[in-house]
Amino acid sequence: DGGITQSPKYLFRKEGQNVTLSCEQNLNHDAMYWYRQDPGQGLRLIYYSQIVNDFQKGDIAEGYSVSREKKESFPLTVTSAQKNPTAFYLCASNVGPGQGAQPQHFGDGTRLSIL
Amino acid sequence: GQQLNQSPQSMFIQEGEDVSMNCTSSSIFNTWLWYKQDPGEGPVLLIALYKAGELTSNGRLTAQFGITRKDSFLNISASIPSDVGIYFCAGRDTGNQFYFGTGTSLTVIP
């Protein structure tokens, strides 16, 4: 089945450690996005990529990094510079710009906690 | 980036009642979307709206794209316990950017 796979489901980070969240899609979508969700809040955009080998900062990019070397993969690294990383992280994708108005589809999320 | 104004923030209703929630924006969108999110899961798309004035149904759900392109509403008729969850609206702009509401938490009392 086509979809977006995020892994792991749960992740724990020690102080000073970098961790990487995986996001893979087999929908042949050009655009991919990372959001952070805190309790009782909406989704805040961390990074997005409209095409392979290109990505842009979102509203809360500080302390995070991404890469987009392959169309189907958009990993997110939470660095030690992110002082409050505990949150639910959601990856999404859509067909991309200039391809008609199409919705975003989401993965099942990764919950990151501090040890 | 902007967050859309979504209301109400939470609702507690009896099973069988109808539900209405809405979303407003300061910007014009070319697409309005409604999602449902269960605890610990990713949002699932319920309805997508692509034209101003469009009214679309999906089972007991009905949503409309406001004529000004700055608002949308979602109605759920004859609520059932499995409707429990958080409902989000989202708007898409011409740059393929998506903006989300803060969510409406729905509790259905059997």
CSV table of C-alpha atoms in Angstrom, one decimal:
chain,number,residue,atom,x,y,z
A,1,ASP,CA,0.0,0.0,0.0
A,2,GLY,CA,1.2,3.5,-0.7
A,3,GLY,CA,1.8,5.7,2.3
A,4,ILE,CA,4.2,7.5,4.6
A,5,THR,CA,6.3,5.6,7.1
A,6,GLN,CA,7.8,7.2,10.1
A,7,SER,CA,10.2,5.5,12.4
A,8,PRO,CA,10.8,4.9,15.2
A,9,LYS,CA,7.4,5.3,16.9
A,10,TYR,CA,9.0,6.3,20.2
A,11,LEU,CA,12.5,7.8,20.6
A,12,PHE,CA,14.5,8.9,23.7
A,13,ARG,CA,17.3,11.4,23.6
A,14,LYS,CA,20.0,11.9,26.2
A,15,GLU,CA,21.4,15.4,26.9
A,16,GLY,CA,23.8,16.5,24.3
A,17,GLN,CA,22.8,13.8,21.8
A,18,ASN,CA,21.7,14.2,18.2
A,19,VAL,CA,18.9,11.9,17.1
A,20,THR,CA,17.5,11.3,13.6
A,21,LEU,CA,13.8,10.6,12.8
A,22,SER,CA,13.1,8.7,9.6
A,23,CYS,CA,10.4,9.5,7.1
A,24,GLU,CA,9.9,7.5,3.9
A,25,GLN,CA,7.1,7.8,1.3
A,26,ASN,CA,6.2,5.6,-1.7
A,27,LEU,CA,3.6,8.0,-3.1
A,28,ASN,CA,6.0,9.5,-5.6
A,29,HIS,CA,5.4,12.9,-4.0
A,30,ASP,CA,7.8,15.8,-4.7
A,31,ALA,CA,7.1,17.8,-1.5
A,32,MET,CA,7.8,16.6,2.0
A,33,TYR,CA,7.3,18.4,5.3
A,34,TRP,CA,8.2,18.1,9.0
A,35,TYR,CA,6.0,19.4,11.7
A,36,ARG,CA,6.2,19.6,15.5
A,37,GLN,CA,3.1,19.2,17.6
A,38,ASP,CA,3.0,20.1,21.3
A,39,PRO,CA,0.1,19.2,23.6
A,40,GLY,CA,-3.0,21.2,22.9
A,41,GLN,CA,-1.4,23.1,20.0
A,42,GLY,CA,-1.6,23.0,16.3
A,43,LEU,CA,1.2,21.9,13.9
A,44,ARG,CA,4.3,24.1,13.5
A,45,LEU,CA,6.4,23.8,10.4
A,46,ILE,CA,10.1,22.8,11.0
A,47,TYR,CA,11.4,22.2,7.5
A,48,TYR,CA,10.0,21.5,4.1
A,49,SER,CA,11.3,20.3,0.7
A,50,GLN,CA,9.4,20.9,-2.6
A,51,ILE,CA,11.9,18.9,-4.6
A,52,VAL,CA,14.8,16.5,-4.1
A,53,ASN,CA,18.1,18.2,-3.2
A,54,ASP,CA,16.4,21.3,-2.0
A,55,PHE,CA,14.8,22.3,1.3
A,56,GLN,CA,13.7,25.4,3.2
A,57,LYS,CA,13.4,26.4,6.8
A,58,GLY,CA,10.0,26.6,8.4
A,59,ASP,CA,8.9,28.6,11.4
A,60,ILE,CA,10.9,26.7,14.0
A,61,ALA,CA,14.0,25.4,12.3
A,62,GLU,CA,16.5,26.3,15.0
A,63,GLY,CA,18.0,23.1,16.5
A,64,TYR,CA,16.9,20.9,13.6
A,65,SER,CA,18.5,19.8,10.4
A,66,VAL,CA,17.3,17.8,7.3
A,67,SER,CA,18.5,16.4,4.1
A,68,ARG,CA,16.7,15.4,0.9
A,69,GLU,CA,19.0,13.2,-1.1
A,70,LYS,CA,16.3,10.9,-2.4
A,71,LYS,CA,12.7,11.7,-3.5
A,72,GLU,CA,11.2,9.2,-1.1
A,73,SER,CA,13.2,10.1,2.0
A,74,PHE,CA,13.3,13.2,4.2
A,75,PRO,CA,15.1,12.5,7.5
A,76,LEU,CA,15.0,15.0,10.4
A,77,THR,CA,17.9,15.4,12.9
A,78,VAL,CA,17.1,16.9,16.2
A,79,THR,CA,20.4,18.3,17.4
A,80,SER,CA,21.7,19.0,20.9
A,81,ALA,CA,21.1,22.7,20.1
A,82,GLN,CA,17.3,22.1,20.4
A,83,LYS,CA,16.8,22.6,24.1
A,84,ASN,CA,13.2,21.5,24.3
A,85,PRO,CA,12.8,18.6,21.9
A,86,THR,CA,10.1,16.7,23.7
A,87,ALA,CA,7.2,16.7,21.3
A,88,PHE,CA,5.3,14.6,18.7
A,89,TYR,CA,6.9,14.9,15.3
A,90,LEU,CA,4.9,14.5,12.1
A,91,CYS,CA,6.1,14.0,8.5
A,92,ALA,CA,3.8,14.8,5.6
A,93,SER,CA,4.0,14.8,1.8
A,94,ASN,CA,2.0,16.0,-1.2
A,95,VAL,CA,2.4,15.9,-4.9
A,96,GLY,CA,4.3,19.2,-5.0
A,97,PRO,CA,4.0,22.7,-6.4
A,98,GLY,CA,2.5,23.3,-9.8
A,99,GLN,CA,0.8,19.9,-9.9
A,100,GLY,CA,-2.7,21.0,-9.0
A,101,ALA,CA,-4.2,21.6,-5.6
A,102,GLN,CA,-3.6,18.4,-3.7
A,103,PRO,CA,-3.8,17.7,0.0
A,104,GLN,CA,-1.1,16.7,2.4
A,105,HIS,CA,-0.9,13.2,3.8
A,106,PHE,CA,0.7,12.4,7.1
A,107,GLY,CA,2.7,9.6,8.7
A,108,ASP,CA,1.8,8.2,12.1
A,109,GLY,CA,4.3,10.3,13.9
A,110,THR,CA,7.3,9.9,16.2
A,111,ARG,CA,7.2,10.8,19.9
A,112,LEU,CA,10.5,12.1,21.1
A,113,SER,CA,11.3,12.3,24.8
A,114,ILE,CA,14.3,13.4,26.9
A,115,LEU,CA,15.9,10.9,29.2
B,1,GLY,CA,3.7,31.5,9.7
B,2,GLN,CA,0.1,32.0,10.5
B,3,GLN,CA,-2.1,29.7,12.5
B,4,LEU,CA,-5.7,29.6,11.5
B,5,ASN,CA,-8.5,30.6,14.0
B,6,GLN,CA,-10.4,27.4,14.7
B,7,SER,CA,-13.4,27.2,17.0
B,8,PRO,CA,-14.6,25.9,19.2
B,9,GLN,CA,-11.5,24.7,21.0
B,10,SER,CA,-13.4,21.8,22.6
B,11,MET,CA,-16.9,20.3,22.5
B,12,PHE,CA,-18.7,17.8,24.7
B,13,ILE,CA,-21.8,16.4,23.1
B,14,GLN,CA,-24.3,13.6,23.5
B,15,GLU,CA,-24.3,10.8,21.1
B,16,GLY,CA,-26.6,11.5,18.2
B,17,GLU,CA,-26.2,15.3,18.3
B,18,ASP,CA,-24.9,17.3,15.4
B,19,VAL,CA,-21.5,19.1,15.6
B,20,SER,CA,-20.3,22.2,13.8
B,21,MET,CA,-16.8,23.7,13.8
B,22,ASN,CA,-15.2,26.4,11.7
B,23,CYS,CA,-12.0,27.9,10.7
B,24,THR,CA,-11.0,31.4,9.6
B,25,SER,CA,-7.9,32.9,8.1
B,26,SER,CA,-6.5,36.3,7.3
B,27,SER,CA,-5.2,35.0,4.0
B,28,ILE,CA,-6.9,33.6,0.9
B,29,PHE,CA,-6.4,29.9,0.3
B,30,ASN,CA,-6.9,27.8,-2.8
B,31,THR,CA,-7.6,24.6,-0.9
B,32,TRP,CA,-9.2,23.9,2.5
B,33,LEU,CA,-8.7,20.6,4.2
B,34,TRP,CA,-10.2,18.9,7.3
B,35,TYR,CA,-8.3,16.2,9.2
B,36,LYS,CA,-9.1,14.0,12.2
B,37,GLN,CA,-6.3,13.0,14.6
B,38,ASP,CA,-6.6,10.2,17.2
B,39,PRO,CA,-4.2,10.2,20.2
B,40,GLY,CA,-0.7,9.2,19.2
B,41,GLU,CA,-1.5,8.9,15.5
B,42,GLY,CA,-1.0,11.2,12.5
B,43,PRO,CA,-3.9,13.3,11.1
B,44,VAL,CA,-6.1,11.5,8.6
B,45,LEU,CA,-7.7,13.5,5.8
B,46,LEU,CA,-11.5,13.7,6.0
B,47,ILE,CA,-12.5,16.2,3.3
B,48,ALA,CA,-10.7,18.3,0.7
B,49,LEU,CA,-12.2,21.4,-0.8
B,50,TYR,CA,-10.9,23.1,-3.9
B,51,LYS,CA,-13.3,25.8,-5.0
B,52,ALA,CA,-14.9,28.8,-3.3
B,53,GLY,CA,-18.4,27.9,-2.4
B,54,GLU,CA,-17.9,24.2,-2.7
B,55,LEU,CA,-19.9,22.0,-0.4
B,56,THR,CA,-18.7,18.4,-0.1
B,57,SER,CA,-19.9,15.5,1.9
B,58,ASN,CA,-18.2,12.3,3.2
B,59,GLY,CA,-20.8,10.1,4.9
B,60,ARG,CA,-22.0,12.0,8.0
B,61,LEU,CA,-19.4,14.8,7.4
B,62,THR,CA,-20.1,17.9,5.4
B,63,ALA,CA,-17.7,20.7,4.8
B,64,GLN,CA,-17.8,24.0,2.8
B,65,PHE,CA,-15.2,26.2,1.3
B,66,GLY,CA,-16.2,29.8,2.2
B,67,ILE,CA,-17.1,32.2,-0.7
B,68,THR,CA,-14.4,34.7,0.5
B,69,ARG,CA,-11.8,31.8,0.4
B,70,LYS,CA,-10.9,32.8,4.0
B,71,ASP,CA,-13.0,30.4,5.9
B,72,SER,CA,-14.4,26.9,6.0
B,73,PHE,CA,-16.7,24.9,8.2
B,74,LEU,CA,-17.2,21.2,9.1
B,75,ASN,CA,-20.4,19.6,10.2
B,76,ILE,CA,-20.8,16.1,11.7
B,77,SER,CA,-24.3,14.8,11.8
B,78,ALA,CA,-25.7,12.2,14.3
B,79,SER,CA,-22.4,11.8,16.2
B,80,ILE,CA,-21.2,8.4,17.4
B,81,PRO,CA,-18.6,7.5,20.0
B,82,SER,CA,-15.9,6.8,17.3
B,83,ASP,CA,-16.1,10.5,16.2
B,84,VAL,CA,-14.0,11.3,19.3
B,85,GLY,CA,-10.7,12.9,18.5
B,86,ILE,CA,-9.2,16.2,17.5
B,87,TYR,CA,-10.3,17.8,14.2
B,88,PHE,CA,-7.9,20.2,12.4
B,89,CYS,CA,-8.6,22.5,9.5
B,90,ALA,CA,-5.8,23.4,7.1
B,91,GLY,CA,-5.4,25.8,4.2
B,92,ARG,CA,-3.1,25.6,1.3
B,93,ASP,CA,-1.7,28.7,-0.5
B,94,THR,CA,-0.5,29.1,-4.0
B,95,GLY,CA,3.1,28.4,-2.9
B,96,ASN,CA,2.1,24.8,-1.7
B,97,GLN,CA,2.4,25.8,1.9
B,98,PHE,CA,-0.1,24.5,4.4
B,99,TYR,CA,-1.3,26.3,7.5
B,100,PHE,CA,-3.2,24.6,10.3
B,101,GLY,CA,-5.8,25.5,12.9
B,102,THR,CA,-5.2,24.8,16.6
B,103,GLY,CA,-7.7,22.0,16.6
B,104,THR,CA,-11.2,21.2,18.0
B,105,SER,CA,-11.2,18.4,20.6
B,106,LEU,CA,-14.5,16.5,20.3
B,107,THR,CA,-15.8,14.3,23.1
B,108,VAL,CA,-19.0,12.2,22.5
B,109,ILE,CA,-20.9,11.1,25.6
B,110,PRO,CA,-22.7,7.8,25.0
